[in-house]
Short mmCIF file of C-alpha atoms in Angstrom, two decimals:
data_model
loop_
_atom_site.label_atom_id
_atom_site.label_comp_id
_atom_site.label_asym_id
_atom_site.label_seq_id
_atom_site.Cartn_x
_atom_site.Cartn_y
_atom_site.Cartn_z
CA MET A 1 98.60 129.14 98.00
CA PHE A 2 99.87 126.37 100.30
CA ASN A 3 100.44 125.97 104.06
CA THR A 4 104.20 126.17 104.39
CA ASN A 5 104.25 124.90 107.86
CA THR A 6 106.83 127.33 109.17
CA SER A 7 105.99 127.11 112.77
CA ASN A 8 108.32 125.27 115.27
CA ILE A 9 105.38 123.01 116.23
CA SER A 10 105.57 119.63 114.64
CA THR A 11 102.21 118.52 112.92
CA ASN A 12 101.19 115.45 111.05
CA VAL A 13 98.69 117.53 109.03
CA TYR A 14 99.51 119.91 106.04
CA GLY A 15 96.83 121.80 104.40
CA LEU A 16 96.61 122.78 100.72
CA SER A 17 94.34 125.54 99.82
CA GLN A 18 92.92 123.78 96.63
CA LYS A 19 90.78 120.68 96.20
CA THR A 20 93.11 117.44 95.97
CA ARG A 21 92.78 113.87 94.85
CA ALA A 22 96.26 112.96 93.52
CA LEU A 23 98.89 111.42 95.87
CA SER A 24 102.00 109.59 95.15
CA HIS A 25 104.84 108.14 97.36
CA ILE A 26 108.31 108.60 95.78
CA THR A 27 109.40 105.11 95.99
CA ALA A 28 112.67 105.64 94.47
CA GLU A 29 113.84 107.47 97.51
CA ALA A 30 114.08 104.70 100.02
CA ASP A 31 115.75 106.59 102.75
CA VAL A 32 113.10 109.44 103.13
CA ASN A 33 109.35 109.75 103.31
CA ARG A 34 108.42 111.98 100.36
CA PHE A 35 105.27 112.44 98.45
CA LEU A 36 103.70 114.29 95.47
CA VAL A 37 100.41 115.74 95.82
CA GLY A 38 98.49 117.40 93.07
CA THR A 39 95.63 119.78 93.10
CA THR A 40 92.44 119.57 91.06
CA ALA A 41 91.08 123.32 90.93
CA LEU A 42 88.70 123.98 87.96
CA ARG A 43 89.42 127.64 87.54
CA GLU A 44 92.68 128.53 89.51
CA GLU A 45 96.20 127.42 88.51
CA ASN A 46 97.07 123.91 89.66
CA GLU A 47 100.12 122.81 91.40
CA ILE A 48 102.13 119.83 92.52
CA ALA A 49 103.48 119.95 96.12
CA LEU A 50 106.55 117.95 96.97
CA LEU A 51 106.14 117.07 100.83
CA GLU A 52 108.38 115.31 103.24
CA ALA A 53 107.33 113.50 106.50
CA LYS A 54 109.93 112.86 109.32
CA GLU A 55 109.27 111.03 112.58
CA GLY A 56 108.74 113.53 115.30
CA GLU A 57 109.15 116.54 113.07
CA GLY A 58 105.82 116.58 111.08
CA VAL A 59 105.23 117.37 107.43
CA ARG A 60 107.04 120.15 105.55
CA CYS A 61 106.78 121.35 102.00
CA ILE A 62 110.16 121.11 100.07
CA SER A 63 108.89 122.74 96.78
CA ILE A 64 105.83 123.61 94.68
CA PHE A 65 105.63 123.10 90.96
CA PRO A 66 103.12 124.72 88.68
CA HIS A 67 101.13 122.19 86.58
CA PRO A 68 98.54 122.74 83.79
CA LYS A 69 95.00 121.90 84.44
CA GLU A 70 93.32 119.83 87.15
CA ILE A 71 95.36 116.85 88.20
CA HIS A 72 93.44 113.47 88.74
CA SER A 73 96.39 111.18 89.53
CA ILE A 74 100.19 111.10 89.92
CA THR A 75 102.43 108.15 89.65
CA SER A 76 106.10 108.59 90.81
CA CYS A 77 108.53 106.39 88.77
CA PRO A 78 110.26 103.86 90.97
CA PHE A 79 113.46 103.95 88.82
CA ASP A 80 113.97 107.70 89.07
CA ALA A 81 112.77 110.00 91.85
CA SER A 82 112.78 112.98 89.47
CA LEU A 83 110.36 111.46 87.03
CA PHE A 84 106.62 111.11 87.44
CA PHE A 85 103.43 110.70 85.32
CA SER A 86 100.38 112.76 85.84
CA VAL A 87 96.83 112.38 84.50
CA TYR A 88 94.94 115.69 84.09
CA ASN A 89 91.92 117.09 82.52
CA THR A 90 92.51 119.77 79.96
CA SER A 91 88.96 120.73 79.24
CA GLY A 92 88.37 122.49 82.53
CA GLY A 93 85.07 120.67 82.81
CA GLY A 94 85.97 118.15 85.41
CA SER A 95 83.89 117.06 88.38
CA ASN A 96 83.59 119.72 91.11
CA ASN A 97 81.82 117.19 93.23
CA SER A 98 84.04 115.07 95.45
CA ASN A 99 81.90 112.01 95.09
CA ASN A 100 81.55 112.19 91.26
CA ASP A 101 84.19 110.30 89.38
CA ASN A 102 82.32 108.82 86.57
CA ASN A 103 80.87 111.85 84.77
CA ASN A 104 83.24 112.14 81.74
CA THR A 105 80.96 114.68 79.76
CA ASN A 106 83.14 117.29 78.09
CA ASN A 107 86.27 115.88 79.73
CA ASP A 108 89.55 115.51 77.77
CA PHE A 109 92.05 113.74 79.66
CA LYS A 110 95.79 113.52 79.04
CA SER A 111 98.79 111.80 80.60
CA SER A 112 102.36 113.06 80.48
CA LEU A 113 105.75 112.32 81.93
CA TRP A 114 107.40 115.04 83.92
CA ARG A 115 110.91 115.67 85.21
CA ILE A 116 111.65 117.70 88.38
CA ASN A 117 114.68 119.81 87.49
CA GLU A 118 117.83 119.91 89.51
CA SER A 119 116.98 123.01 91.41
CA MET A 120 113.80 121.58 92.42
CA ASP A 121 111.57 124.74 91.32
CA SER A 122 109.89 123.67 88.16
CA ILE A 123 108.96 120.61 86.11
CA ASP A 124 109.55 119.95 82.43
CA GLU A 125 107.22 117.89 80.26
CA LEU A 126 108.96 115.13 78.53
CA PHE A 127 106.22 113.41 76.40
CA GLU A 128 102.56 112.73 76.43
CA LEU A 129 101.13 109.19 76.40
CA LYS A 130 98.65 109.64 73.36
CA GLY A 131 95.82 107.60 72.05
CA HIS A 132 93.62 107.25 75.08
CA THR A 133 89.83 107.74 75.07
CA GLY A 134 87.62 108.87 78.09
CA THR A 135 89.15 109.04 81.51
CA ILE A 136 92.76 107.83 81.84
CA LYS A 137 93.47 105.88 85.11
CA PRO A 138 96.58 106.10 87.23
CA ILE A 139 99.64 104.96 85.33
CA ILE A 140 100.99 101.62 86.51
CA CYS A 141 104.96 101.15 86.68
CA ASP A 142 106.79 98.00 87.18
CA PRO A 143 106.77 97.18 90.85
CA SER A 144 110.32 95.69 90.55
CA GLY A 145 111.48 99.25 89.97
CA SER A 146 112.60 98.73 86.30
CA ASN A 147 111.85 101.23 83.42
CA ASN A 148 111.15 98.28 81.09
CA PHE A 149 107.46 99.03 80.62
CA ILE A 150 104.49 100.88 81.92
CA ILE A 151 100.77 100.09 81.61
CA SER A 152 97.95 102.65 81.00
CA LEU A 153 94.07 102.17 81.31
CA ASP A 154 91.34 104.29 80.02
CA ASP A 155 87.55 103.59 80.19
CA SER A 156 87.85 100.46 77.97
CA ASN A 157 91.35 99.47 76.95
CA ILE A 158 94.67 98.36 78.59
CA ARG A 159 97.90 99.53 76.89
CA LEU A 160 101.34 98.08 77.29
CA TRP A 161 104.09 100.69 76.61
CA SER A 162 107.84 100.14 75.66
CA LYS A 163 110.71 101.15 77.85
CA ILE A 164 110.47 104.45 79.53
CA ASP A 165 113.42 106.93 79.50
CA ASP A 166 113.86 110.71 78.95
CA GLN A 167 115.45 110.51 75.46
CA ASN A 168 112.74 108.64 73.51
CA GLU A 169 109.01 108.53 73.61
CA PRO A 170 107.51 105.06 74.25
CA THR A 171 105.33 103.23 71.92
CA VAL A 172 102.35 100.97 72.44
CA VAL A 173 103.57 97.33 72.43
CA LYS A 174 100.13 95.83 72.98
CA GLN A 175 96.67 96.93 73.38
CA PHE A 176 93.76 94.76 74.76
CA GLY A 177 90.66 94.69 76.90
CA ASN A 178 87.85 96.11 75.17
CA LEU A 179 85.92 96.35 78.43
CA SER A 180 83.32 98.67 79.87
CA LYS A 181 84.00 100.93 82.81
CA LEU A 182 87.74 100.07 83.51
CA SER A 183 88.55 101.80 86.85
CA VAL A 184 91.93 100.54 88.16
CA GLY A 185 94.80 98.09 87.71
CA SER A 186 97.38 96.44 89.77
CA ILE A 187 100.58 94.45 88.65
CA ASN A 188 101.53 91.30 90.56
CA PRO A 189 105.17 91.60 92.02
CA ASN A 190 105.42 88.04 92.39
CA ILE A 191 104.22 86.55 89.13
CA SER A 192 105.84 87.76 85.91
CA ASN A 193 103.67 89.65 83.57
CA GLN A 194 100.32 89.36 85.64
CA LEU A 195 98.14 92.22 85.75
CA ALA A 196 94.68 92.47 87.46
CA THR A 197 92.02 95.06 86.39
CA ALA A 198 88.60 96.12 87.76
CA ASN A 199 85.77 97.05 85.40
CA ASP A 200 82.54 98.04 87.17
CA VAL A 201 81.94 95.24 89.67
CA ASN A 202 84.19 92.72 87.89
CA ILE A 203 87.91 91.66 88.27
CA LYS A 204 89.99 90.15 85.68
CA GLY A 205 93.47 88.71 85.53
CA TRP A 206 95.87 89.10 82.44
CA ASP A 207 99.04 87.93 81.14
CA PHE A 208 99.82 91.26 79.68
CA ARG A 209 102.57 90.13 77.36
CA ASN A 210 100.23 87.88 75.26
CA ALA A 211 97.03 89.76 76.34
CA LYS A 212 95.32 86.59 77.46
CA GLU A 213 92.88 86.34 80.46
CA THR A 214 94.19 84.25 83.40
CA PHE A 215 91.51 84.55 85.94
CA SER A 216 88.15 86.23 86.54
CA MET A 217 85.81 87.24 89.38
CA ASP A 218 82.40 88.22 87.92
CA LYS A 219 80.28 90.38 90.34
CA ALA A 220 83.15 90.51 92.78
CA HIS A 221 81.28 93.42 94.41
CA SER A 222 77.67 94.57 94.34
CA GLU A 223 78.74 98.13 93.52
CA GLN A 224 81.69 99.71 91.49
CA ILE A 225 85.06 98.64 92.50
CA ARG A 226 87.49 101.53 93.23
CA ASP A 227 90.71 99.91 94.07
CA ILE A 228 92.68 96.42 93.79
CA ASP A 229 96.08 95.61 95.09
CA PHE A 230 98.26 92.42 95.03
CA ASN A 231 99.70 91.18 98.11
CA PRO A 232 103.50 92.09 97.88
CA ASN A 233 104.70 88.87 99.52
CA LYS A 234 102.11 86.10 98.77
CA PRO A 235 101.63 85.59 95.02
CA TYR A 236 97.95 84.57 94.81
CA TYR A 237 96.20 87.12 97.14
CA LEU A 238 94.56 90.14 95.80
CA LEU A 239 92.47 92.86 97.70
CA SER A 240 89.49 94.74 96.17
CA ALA A 241 87.38 97.56 97.56
CA GLY A 242 84.64 99.76 96.32
CA ASP A 243 81.15 101.47 96.77
CA ASP A 244 79.58 98.60 98.57
CA CYS A 245 81.92 99.64 101.50
CA LYS A 246 83.53 96.21 101.75
CA LEU A 247 87.21 95.29 101.65
CA LYS A 248 87.60 91.83 100.16
CA ILE A 249 90.53 89.53 99.97
CA TRP A 250 90.75 87.01 96.94
CA ASP A 251 92.72 83.90 96.14
CA THR A 252 93.28 84.08 92.39
CA ARG A 253 93.48 80.31 92.15
CA GLN A 254 89.90 79.80 93.61
CA THR A 255 87.80 82.75 92.56
CA LYS A 256 84.28 81.78 93.19
CA ASP A 257 84.19 83.51 96.61
CA PRO A 258 86.39 85.92 98.65
CA VAL A 259 88.53 84.26 101.31
CA LYS A 260 87.96 87.17 103.67
CA ILE A 261 85.73 90.01 103.93
CA PHE A 262 85.96 93.11 106.22
CA SER A 263 83.14 95.59 106.84
CA GLY A 264 83.59 98.86 108.70
CA HIS A 265 83.28 101.85 106.41
CA ASN A 266 79.87 103.38 106.04
CA HIS A 267 80.52 104.95 102.53
CA TRP A 268 82.42 104.26 99.39
CA ILE A 269 86.07 103.03 99.75
CA TRP A 270 88.17 104.88 97.39
CA SER A 271 91.58 103.37 98.12
CA ALA A 272 93.13 100.30 99.62
CA LYS A 273 96.77 99.16 100.01
CA PHE A 274 98.81 96.43 101.49
CA ASN A 275 101.83 97.39 103.52
CA ARG A 276 104.90 96.39 101.36
CA TYR A 277 106.90 95.16 104.42
CA HIS A 278 104.31 93.54 106.54
CA ASP A 279 101.48 92.45 104.34
CA GLN A 280 99.05 91.70 107.23
CA LEU A 281 98.67 95.44 107.57
CA ILE A 282 96.07 97.10 105.10
CA ILE A 283 95.09 100.72 105.07
CA THR A 284 91.66 101.85 103.39
CA SER A 285 90.24 105.32 102.75
CA SER A 286 86.64 106.40 102.22
CA SER A 287 84.04 108.97 101.49
CA ASP A 288 82.93 108.56 105.21
CA ASN A 289 86.00 110.93 105.92
CA THR A 290 88.05 108.22 107.68
CA VAL A 291 91.13 106.04 107.20
CA LYS A 292 91.05 102.45 108.66
CA LEU A 293 93.97 100.22 109.48
CA TRP A 294 93.25 96.48 109.23
CA ASN A 295 95.02 93.27 110.51
CA LEU A 296 94.91 90.40 108.01
CA TYR A 297 97.15 87.98 109.94
CA SER A 298 95.70 84.71 108.94
CA LEU A 299 96.49 85.10 105.21
CA SER A 300 99.80 86.95 105.55
CA SER A 301 103.39 85.88 105.07
CA ALA A 302 103.83 86.42 108.93
CA VAL A 303 102.13 82.94 109.49
CA ASN A 304 104.89 81.20 107.42
CA SER A 305 107.65 83.22 109.14
CA GLU A 306 106.39 82.18 112.61
CA ASN A 307 106.19 78.60 111.47
CA ASN A 308 109.77 78.83 110.36
CA ILE A 309 110.95 80.17 113.64
CA SER A 310 109.13 77.38 115.42
CA ASN A 311 110.57 74.58 113.31
CA SER A 312 114.11 76.10 113.93
CA ASN A 313 113.40 75.97 117.57
CA GLU A 314 112.33 72.25 117.36
CA GLN A 315 115.71 71.32 115.53
CA GLN A 316 117.96 72.86 118.33
CA SER A 317 120.04 70.36 120.42
CA PRO A 318 118.93 69.58 124.01
CA ASN A 319 121.80 71.69 125.38
CA GLU A 320 120.73 74.73 123.30
CA GLN A 321 117.15 74.38 124.49
CA GLN A 322 118.20 73.85 128.12
CA GLN A 323 120.38 77.10 127.76
CA GLN A 324 117.38 79.02 126.46
CA THR A 325 115.14 77.71 129.12
CA GLN A 326 117.50 78.87 131.69
CA GLN A 327 117.83 82.41 130.24
CA PRO A 328 114.91 84.68 131.04
CA ILE A 329 113.11 85.81 127.87
CA LYS A 330 111.17 88.92 127.56
CA GLN A 331 107.77 87.88 126.08
CA LYS A 332 105.74 90.42 124.23
CA LYS A 333 101.98 90.07 124.03
CA ASN A 334 101.15 89.20 120.52
CA LYS A 335 98.00 91.13 119.36
CA ARG A 336 98.49 90.42 115.70
CA ASN A 337 97.15 86.96 115.31
CA GLU A 338 93.53 88.14 114.72
CA ASP A 339 91.93 89.33 111.60
CA GLN A 340 90.32 92.67 112.70
CA LEU A 341 90.13 96.40 112.54
CA ILE A 342 93.12 97.83 114.40
CA LYS A 343 92.40 101.58 114.21
CA THR A 344 90.16 104.24 112.73
CA TYR A 345 91.85 107.59 111.96
CA GLU A 346 89.54 110.46 111.83
CA GLU A 347 91.64 113.66 111.17
CA HIS A 348 89.92 114.29 107.77
CA GLU A 349 86.59 116.33 107.38
CA ASP A 350 86.02 115.45 103.71
CA SER A 351 86.24 112.23 101.34
CA VAL A 352 89.59 110.59 101.65
CA TYR A 353 90.51 110.03 98.05
CA ASN A 354 93.94 108.53 98.31
CA ILE A 355 96.30 106.84 100.75
CA SER A 356 99.82 105.49 100.51
CA TRP A 357 102.42 103.81 102.59
CA SER A 358 105.81 105.47 102.85
CA SER A 359 109.54 104.31 102.78
CA SER A 360 109.26 103.63 106.63
CA ASN A 361 107.64 100.33 107.58
CA PHE A 362 104.87 101.84 109.67
CA LEU A 363 104.18 105.45 108.35
CA PHE A 364 101.38 106.26 105.93
CA ALA A 365 99.82 109.13 104.32
CA SER A 366 96.22 110.16 103.34
CA LEU A 367 94.59 112.94 101.21
CA SER A 368 91.21 114.21 101.29
CA TYR A 369 89.30 116.29 98.87
CA ASP A 370 89.58 119.63 100.82
CA GLY A 371 93.31 119.49 100.61
CA ARG A 372 94.24 117.95 103.85
CA PHE A 373 97.39 115.84 103.70
CA VAL A 374 97.72 113.73 106.93
CA VAL A 375 100.59 111.31 108.03
CA ASN A 376 100.02 108.64 110.66
CA ASN A 377 101.77 105.74 112.14
CA VAL A 378 100.69 102.14 112.96
CA PRO A 379 99.92 102.08 116.70
CA LYS A 380 103.12 101.32 118.67
CA GLU A 381 101.69 98.12 120.20
CA TYR A 382 101.55 96.67 116.75
CA SER A 383 104.68 98.08 115.19
CA ASP A 384 106.70 97.01 118.37
CA ILE A 385 105.50 93.30 117.94
CA LEU A 386 106.22 93.25 114.20
CA SER A 387 109.72 94.73 114.52
CA TYR A 388 110.35 92.30 117.33
CA ILE A 389 109.55 89.30 115.21
#
C-alpha cells in the first residue's frame, strides 16, 4: 500500500496511497528524524507509517502498523518514543473532502494511547480517553517532556488528565471551558500551567491547574483559527493562523492588536509552527498546496543573543580588542535581520494539512491530503548564518 522507496536514488518525497492528514514528529528520539503518519481512508484499512529522514539519503519507511478507522491526528509522547496518542473516527462517516473539517454529522471520535511493540511490526492499544463529545482535537503533551499530565480538547471542553503511564488509565483532574467551536490548543513551555486555546475566531489563555482565564483575544482573526503555537524561547509571544490566510503574532500581555501580521497564502492556513531551536523561523502550510518559511527576527530571542555578544565585546580590554582588530575575521552577510518570507515550497499538489519541525535544527516535514510526505531544509544561506551565530 505504501511506497517503500527501495530505489538507490535519495528523495525528499514519500508517497502514501491513502488520503492523509495526521503527522507527528517523534520528539523523544532526539538523535534521529522520525515521524508517524496516519491515513484517513473511509473504506479501506487504515495504517500508520513510521518514516525516517536522513540528510542526503532522503526518506525511508521503517515500519507500517495497522490502525482501526480513519486517523485524524497523532501525538507522539515526548517521554517515550514507543507511545503515541491517535484521534480517529469510528463511525466511518468522516469527511471525504479535504477542505471540510467541521462537518461532524454521524461522526464518533475516539482517542487512544498506543504502544509500538519491540519488534516494531504492530501496535497495542493501552487505553482510551473517554468522555469526549463531538470532534476530539490533537492530544497535547507536556512540552517539557514529562508524563505528569496531558490535555485534551473536544468541540466545547478542555480536560486535564492525570499522569500517563502504561500501567494505569489516567483520570480527568479538571474539566473546563464550555466554549463553542474549540479547534486547537498549545501549552506555553516557558510559563507553568499556561494553556492557550482557539475557538472559532477567538483566542483564550488559561491557567489549566485552576481553570481560570488569564488572557483573551476576541476576534483575533476574521475567520476560523486553525492553529496556535507558543514561542519556545520567549514566554509572551504566541502565533495564530487560520482561514483568513494570515499568520499573526501576539504579545499575551497586550492583546488588543497583534504585534506582527504576515500575508502570503491565498487559501486557509492549516498549520503553523515555531522552530524550537531558532524561534525566528516559522513554517506554515495551507490549502493553496504550499508550505512557507518565514523569518521573524525582530521578535525573536536572536535579538537578545546578539545584544549579549555586542555587550561582551564592549567589555573587552584594549589589548583584546587590538588583537581582534589585527586578526582578519571572516564576515558573513546577515540576511536574517528582516521580518519577511524566506521561501515558498511547492512540492505538494493538494491541501497541506500538517507540518512539523524535526530533531535537526533546520529540517522539517509536511503532509498533504493526497498522501504526499515531503522533507525540506531551511535554505543554506540562512542555516549557515544561524549556526555561525
